[in-house]
Tab-separated table of C-alpha atoms in Angstrom:
chain	number	residue	atom	x	y	z
T	19	GLN	CA	-26.803	-25.291	88.261
T	20	ILE	CA	-23.193	-25.690	89.218
T	21	GLN	CA	-23.274	-29.224	88.523
T	22	LYS	CA	-24.593	-28.675	85.049
T	23	ALA	CA	-22.046	-26.214	84.305
T	24	CYS	CA	-18.950	-28.140	85.732
T	25	PRO	CA	-18.967	-31.801	84.900
T	26	ILE	CA	-16.471	-32.456	87.829
T	27	PHE	CA	-19.292	-31.798	90.281
T	28	GLN	CA	-21.734	-34.047	88.599
T	29	GLY	CA	-22.795	-37.072	91.147
T	30	ILE	CA	-21.892	-34.830	94.136
T	31	HIS	CA	-24.884	-33.796	96.226
T	32	LEU	CA	-24.314	-30.320	97.381
T	33	ASN	CA	-26.473	-28.108	99.661
T	34	LYS	CA	-27.064	-24.428	99.158
T	35	THR	CA	-24.211	-23.490	101.501
T	36	ASP	CA	-21.661	-25.710	99.721
T	37	THR	CA	-22.588	-24.631	96.419
T	38	LYS	CA	-21.816	-20.863	97.314
T	39	LYS	CA	-18.589	-22.061	98.636
T	40	TYR	CA	-17.686	-23.944	95.526
T	41	PHE	CA	-18.726	-21.280	93.370
T	42	LYS	CA	-16.500	-18.795	95.371
T	43	LEU	CA	-13.648	-21.280	94.708
T	44	LEU	CA	-14.188	-21.485	91.182
T	45	LEU	CA	-14.114	-17.617	90.884
T	46	LEU	CA	-11.039	-17.390	92.862
T	47	LEU	CA	-9.336	-19.998	90.482
T	48	LEU	CA	-10.685	-18.046	87.451
T	49	VAL	CA	-9.221	-14.893	88.819
T	50	LEU	CA	-5.735	-16.732	89.438
T	51	PHE	CA	-5.650	-18.065	85.978
T	52	ILE	CA	-6.284	-14.694	84.441
T	53	LEU	CA	-3.441	-13.164	86.600
T	54	PHE	CA	-1.157	-15.884	85.622
T	55	PHE	CA	-1.780	-15.381	81.829
T	56	VAL	CA	-1.518	-11.690	81.959
T	57	LYS	CA	1.832	-11.873	83.935
T	58	SER	CA	3.239	-14.549	81.634
T	59	ASN	CA	2.387	-12.820	78.284
T	60	SER	CA	2.629	-9.205	79.108
T	61	ILE	CA	4.412	-7.729	81.829
T	62	PHE	CA	3.127	-4.060	82.349
T	63	PHE	CA	0.913	-4.895	79.301
T	64	ILE	CA	3.804	-4.129	76.677
T	65	LYS	CA	2.740	-5.096	73.473
T	66	GLU	CA	4.699	-7.798	71.591
T	67	ASN	CA	5.301	-6.920	67.993
T	68	SER	CA	8.400	-8.997	66.993
T	69	SER	CA	7.488	-10.285	63.650
T	70	ASN	CA	4.396	-9.110	62.002
T	71	ASN	CA	3.342	-5.336	62.363
T	72	TYR	CA	3.284	-2.422	64.751
T	73	GLU	CA	0.183	-0.617	65.826
T	74	HIS	CA	2.354	2.652	65.146
T	75	LYS	CA	3.881	3.072	61.726
T	76	TRP	CA	7.452	1.651	62.335
T	77	PRO	CA	8.864	-0.141	59.554
T	78	ILE	CA	9.029	-3.991	59.229
T	79	ASN	CA	12.136	-5.679	57.951
T	80	SER	CA	11.292	-9.178	56.703
T	81	THR	CA	14.904	-10.115	56.567
T	82	GLU	CA	16.030	-8.886	59.928
T	83	ASN	CA	17.030	-12.385	60.950
T	84	THR	CA	19.746	-12.229	58.185
T	85	ILE	CA	21.636	-9.392	59.927
T	86	GLN	CA	24.263	-10.764	62.161
T	87	GLY	CA	25.306	-8.030	64.669
T	88	SER	CA	27.497	-7.852	67.451
T	89	ASN	CA	26.615	-9.775	70.731
T	90	LEU	CA	24.913	-7.922	73.667
T	91	ASN	CA	24.984	-11.052	76.006
T	92	TYR	CA	28.631	-11.360	75.980
T	93	GLU	CA	31.118	-13.090	78.428
T	94	CYS	CA	34.680	-11.710	78.774
T	95	ASN	CA	36.222	-14.808	79.781
T	96	ASP	CA	37.039	-16.093	76.254
T	97	GLU	CA	40.629	-15.521	74.633
T	98	ILE	CA	39.166	-13.423	71.947
T	99	LYS	CA	37.053	-10.645	73.627
T	100	GLU	CA	33.645	-9.338	72.435
T	101	ILE	CA	33.052	-5.553	72.068
T	102	GLY	CA	32.560	-4.133	75.461
T	103	CYS	CA	35.189	-6.298	77.294
T	104	ASN	CA	38.483	-5.142	78.724
T	105	CYS	CA	41.504	-5.592	76.579
T	106	TYR	CA	45.205	-4.733	76.272
T	107	LYS	CA	45.794	-4.795	72.551
T	108	ASP	CA	43.985	-4.897	69.348
T	109	SER	CA	44.548	-8.553	68.904
T	110	ASP	CA	42.584	-9.250	72.134
T	111	CYS	CA	39.363	-8.012	70.450
T	112	ILE	CA	36.985	-9.822	68.117
T	113	ASN	CA	37.067	-6.604	65.848
T	114	GLN	CA	40.678	-5.863	66.398
T	115	ASN	CA	39.861	-2.426	68.008
T	116	CYS	CA	41.207	-2.030	71.669
T	117	VAL	CA	40.617	1.586	72.627
T	118	LYS	CA	42.130	3.309	75.707
T	119	TYR	CA	39.698	5.000	78.038
T	120	PRO	CA	40.515	7.515	81.019
T	121	ASN	CA	40.697	4.417	83.359
T	122	THR	CA	41.091	1.251	81.266
T	123	SER	CA	40.956	0.012	77.852
T	124	TYR	CA	37.941	-1.764	75.925
T	125	CYS	CA	37.307	-3.635	72.827
T	126	SER	CA	35.372	-0.756	71.073
T	127	PRO	CA	33.066	-0.526	68.314
T	128	LYS	CA	34.489	0.864	64.953
T	129	ASN	CA	33.198	1.790	61.435
T	130	GLY	CA	32.334	-1.374	59.703
T	131	ASP	CA	30.846	-3.227	62.651
T	132	ILE	CA	27.299	-4.431	62.684
T	133	PHE	CA	25.241	-2.749	65.454
T	134	PRO	CA	23.818	-5.322	67.856
T	135	GLU	CA	20.175	-6.479	67.676
T	136	PHE	CA	18.400	-4.668	70.397
T	137	VAL	CA	14.614	-4.797	71.463
T	138	GLY	CA	13.125	-2.136	73.486
T	139	SER	CA	9.777	-0.599	74.555
T	140	ASP	CA	8.759	2.493	72.691
T	141	GLN	CA	6.591	5.473	73.505
T	142	TYR	CA	3.607	3.657	72.522
T	143	ASN	CA	4.247	0.627	74.765
T	144	GLN	CA	5.454	-1.521	71.804
T	145	LYS	CA	8.361	-3.830	71.757
T	146	VAL	CA	10.601	-2.718	68.733
T	147	ASN	CA	13.341	-4.364	67.148
T	148	LEU	CA	15.930	-2.065	65.956
T	149	TYR	CA	16.709	-4.452	63.073
T	150	ASN	CA	13.157	-3.596	61.583
T	151	PHE	CA	14.702	-0.341	60.419
T	152	GLY	CA	17.213	-2.108	58.517
T	153	ASN	CA	17.035	-2.830	54.816
T	154	GLN	CA	14.809	0.144	54.185
T	155	ASN	CA	17.075	1.957	51.728
T	156	LYS	CA	17.738	4.582	54.480
T	157	TYR	CA	20.478	5.580	56.755
T	158	ILE	CA	19.830	5.485	60.550
T	159	ILE	CA	20.916	7.783	63.302
T	160	ILE	CA	21.188	6.231	66.891
T	161	GLU	CA	21.090	8.832	69.663
T	162	LEU	CA	21.894	7.639	73.207
T	163	ALA	CA	20.444	9.971	75.773
T	164	THR	CA	19.120	10.385	79.295
T	165	THR	CA	16.108	12.401	80.551
T	166	TRP	CA	18.543	14.397	83.013
T	167	CYS	CA	20.828	15.511	80.218
T	168	LYS	CA	20.336	19.147	79.228
T	169	ALA	CA	21.962	19.016	75.807
T	170	CYS	CA	19.628	15.895	75.079
T	171	LYS	CA	16.402	17.962	76.038
T	172	THR	CA	17.710	20.901	73.872
T	173	LEU	CA	18.388	18.575	70.902
T	174	ALA	CA	14.911	16.969	71.220
T	175	ASP	CA	13.121	20.375	71.746
T	176	TRP	CA	14.610	21.447	68.558
T	177	LEU	CA	13.498	18.283	66.687
T	178	ALA	CA	10.024	18.130	67.898
T	179	ASN	CA	9.161	21.694	68.817
T	180	ASP	CA	11.468	23.691	66.792
T	181	ASN	CA	12.867	25.512	69.833
T	182	LEU	CA	15.815	27.544	68.450
T	183	GLU	CA	17.579	27.684	71.760
T	184	ILE	CA	19.941	24.993	70.124
T	185	LYS	CA	21.497	27.763	68.058
T	186	ASN	CA	23.255	29.139	71.165
T	187	LYS	CA	24.973	25.881	71.821
T	188	ARG	CA	28.628	25.976	70.503
T	189	TRP	CA	28.475	22.735	68.707
T	190	TRP	CA	25.536	23.967	66.402
T	191	LYS	CA	25.728	24.331	62.980
T	192	ASP	CA	23.243	25.971	60.560
T	193	GLU	CA	23.434	23.200	58.119
T	194	TYR	CA	22.012	20.907	60.541
T	195	ILE	CA	18.362	22.005	59.489
T	196	LYS	CA	18.933	19.809	56.678
T	197	VAL	CA	19.139	16.786	59.001
T	198	LYS	CA	15.948	17.540	60.509
T	199	GLU	CA	14.260	18.054	57.248
T	200	LEU	CA	15.477	14.559	56.117
T	201	ILE	CA	13.872	13.140	59.316
T	202	GLN	CA	10.616	15.093	58.844
T	203	ASN	CA	10.364	13.820	55.064
T	204	ASN	CA	11.038	10.183	56.231
T	205	GLU	CA	14.407	10.044	54.326
T	206	LEU	CA	16.319	9.333	57.346
T	207	TYR	CA	15.600	7.334	60.452
T	208	TYR	CA	16.320	8.890	63.780
T	209	ILE	CA	16.105	6.749	66.825
T	210	THR	CA	16.518	8.078	70.452
T	211	ILE	CA	17.538	5.269	73.065
T	212	LEU	CA	17.282	6.469	76.604
T	213	TYR	CA	19.277	4.581	79.308
T	214	GLU	CA	18.679	6.590	82.428
T	215	LYS	CA	15.775	8.629	83.834
T	216	ASN	CA	15.937	11.807	85.992
T	217	ASP	CA	17.102	9.885	89.249
T	218	ARG	CA	19.833	8.312	87.432
T	219	LYS	CA	17.925	5.031	87.678
T	220	LEU	CA	16.947	2.459	84.863
T	221	PRO	CA	14.274	3.834	82.701
T	222	ASN	CA	10.818	2.119	81.931
T	223	TYR	CA	8.048	2.530	79.533
T	224	LEU	CA	6.670	5.584	81.293
T	225	THR	CA	10.240	7.182	80.789
T	226	ALA	CA	9.533	7.017	77.022
T	227	GLN	CA	5.880	8.009	77.226
T	228	ASN	CA	6.799	11.077	79.407
T	229	TRP	CA	9.752	12.025	76.996
T	230	PHE	CA	7.414	11.810	73.993
T	231	LYS	CA	4.761	13.895	75.686
T	232	SER	CA	7.545	16.727	76.181
T	233	TYR	CA	9.053	16.276	72.872
T	234	PRO	CA	6.258	14.887	70.469
T	235	ASP	CA	7.582	13.688	67.085
T	236	GLU	CA	5.759	10.835	65.421
T	237	ASN	CA	8.748	10.218	63.187
T	238	ILE	CA	11.024	9.577	65.861
T	239	PRO	CA	11.060	6.292	67.924
T	240	ILE	CA	11.907	6.474	71.550
T	241	LEU	CA	13.191	3.333	72.977
T	242	ILE	CA	14.221	2.525	76.544
T	243	ASP	CA	17.545	0.837	77.331
T	244	GLU	CA	16.295	-0.936	80.643
T	245	LYS	CA	19.090	-3.007	81.201
T	246	LYS	CA	21.832	-0.446	79.921
T	247	GLU	CA	22.751	-3.050	77.192
T	248	ILE	CA	23.571	-0.365	74.340
T	249	HIS	CA	25.056	1.885	76.938
T	250	LYS	CA	27.560	-0.722	77.968
T	251	TRP	CA	28.250	-1.643	74.147
T	252	VAL	CA	28.976	1.887	73.106
T	253	LYS	CA	30.274	3.307	76.443
T	254	PRO	CA	29.572	7.011	75.718
T	255	THR	CA	31.753	9.567	77.288
T	256	GLY	CA	29.326	12.406	76.575
T	257	ILE	CA	25.670	12.725	75.757
T	258	PRO	CA	23.898	13.015	73.664
T	259	THR	CA	25.907	10.557	71.546
T	260	THR	CA	24.878	9.719	67.820
T	261	ILE	CA	26.025	6.933	65.665
T	262	LEU	CA	25.259	6.718	62.114
T	263	LEU	CA	24.308	3.448	60.406
T	264	ASN	CA	23.556	2.425	56.682
T	265	GLU	CA	20.693	0.182	56.070
T	266	LYS	CA	22.502	-2.978	56.652
T	267	MET	CA	23.073	-1.852	60.312
T	268	GLU	CA	26.786	-1.334	59.693
T	269	ILE	CA	28.301	1.337	61.526
T	270	VAL	CA	29.208	4.378	59.060
T	271	ASN	CA	30.194	6.732	61.777
T	272	PHE	CA	30.896	5.662	65.408
T	273	SER	CA	31.270	8.311	68.223
T	274	THR	CA	31.207	8.036	71.914
T	275	ARG	CA	30.134	11.785	72.573
T	276	GLY	CA	28.287	14.583	70.579
T	277	ILE	CA	26.211	14.997	67.407
T	278	ASN	CA	28.648	16.583	65.152
T	279	SER	CA	30.440	13.775	63.529
T	280	SER	CA	27.378	11.766	62.668
T	281	PHE	CA	25.307	14.801	61.578
T	282	ASP	CA	28.249	16.031	59.433
T	283	LYS	CA	28.673	12.745	57.797
T	284	VAL	CA	25.078	12.201	57.038
T	285	LEU	CA	25.190	15.473	55.165
T	286	LYS	CA	27.993	14.421	53.192
T	287	ILE	CA	26.448	11.124	52.048
T	288	ILE	CA	22.803	12.611	51.455
T	289	LYS	CA	22.980	15.627	49.344
């Protein structure tokens, strides 16, 4: 039977013992092939959704390739430095914005810069391209957070579970209820990017999944920054950090800490 099923064995006379050995060999080769295919196409079975659609309801931007944002894979050896590189003066930077930090200075994002293209796994185990939220006629709030950050948890608990503990925070304003309404009514995109888990190590898909279990809001994508690419680009000095973008992925309000400036700005724009 094995000779009929496998032409390569035709003309070879096999006894019963040899047949069993060859059959086991074929099974082993089949298993190795399947394992190779799975590993090369879907590490941890993360679903690729780069162009056509998402199983969840995230938007699709058919013109995402027309958005030319900042470079996340930058080198700092060039004379003109990319955002994220060390600098001494504004003219060192590609965007003419050298900003002093506590220990050094960096080429820093500023209003008008285009946010970089970023692809991260979400709470549904999908690969999500941030640029798919562009060109949807909506503003976008990007939140940088970690799972160990208490203020991040408080914010997420209010957004997802309506926990009013947030009103005890000194940075709270009652008018921020309007921001939550905009998110719930799908008039404003709000995207959480997690760049560290509780042990201060890099996050993975389970980090997003567990965050969603604690703070379930199907209007809010939870993406993982597993290489800390966005973190290195933004360089937050406090978290949560929120950045407001327009539909062209241009920065409308850049901040390295807190929610106030972005929340205040969006309330001035969206009446």
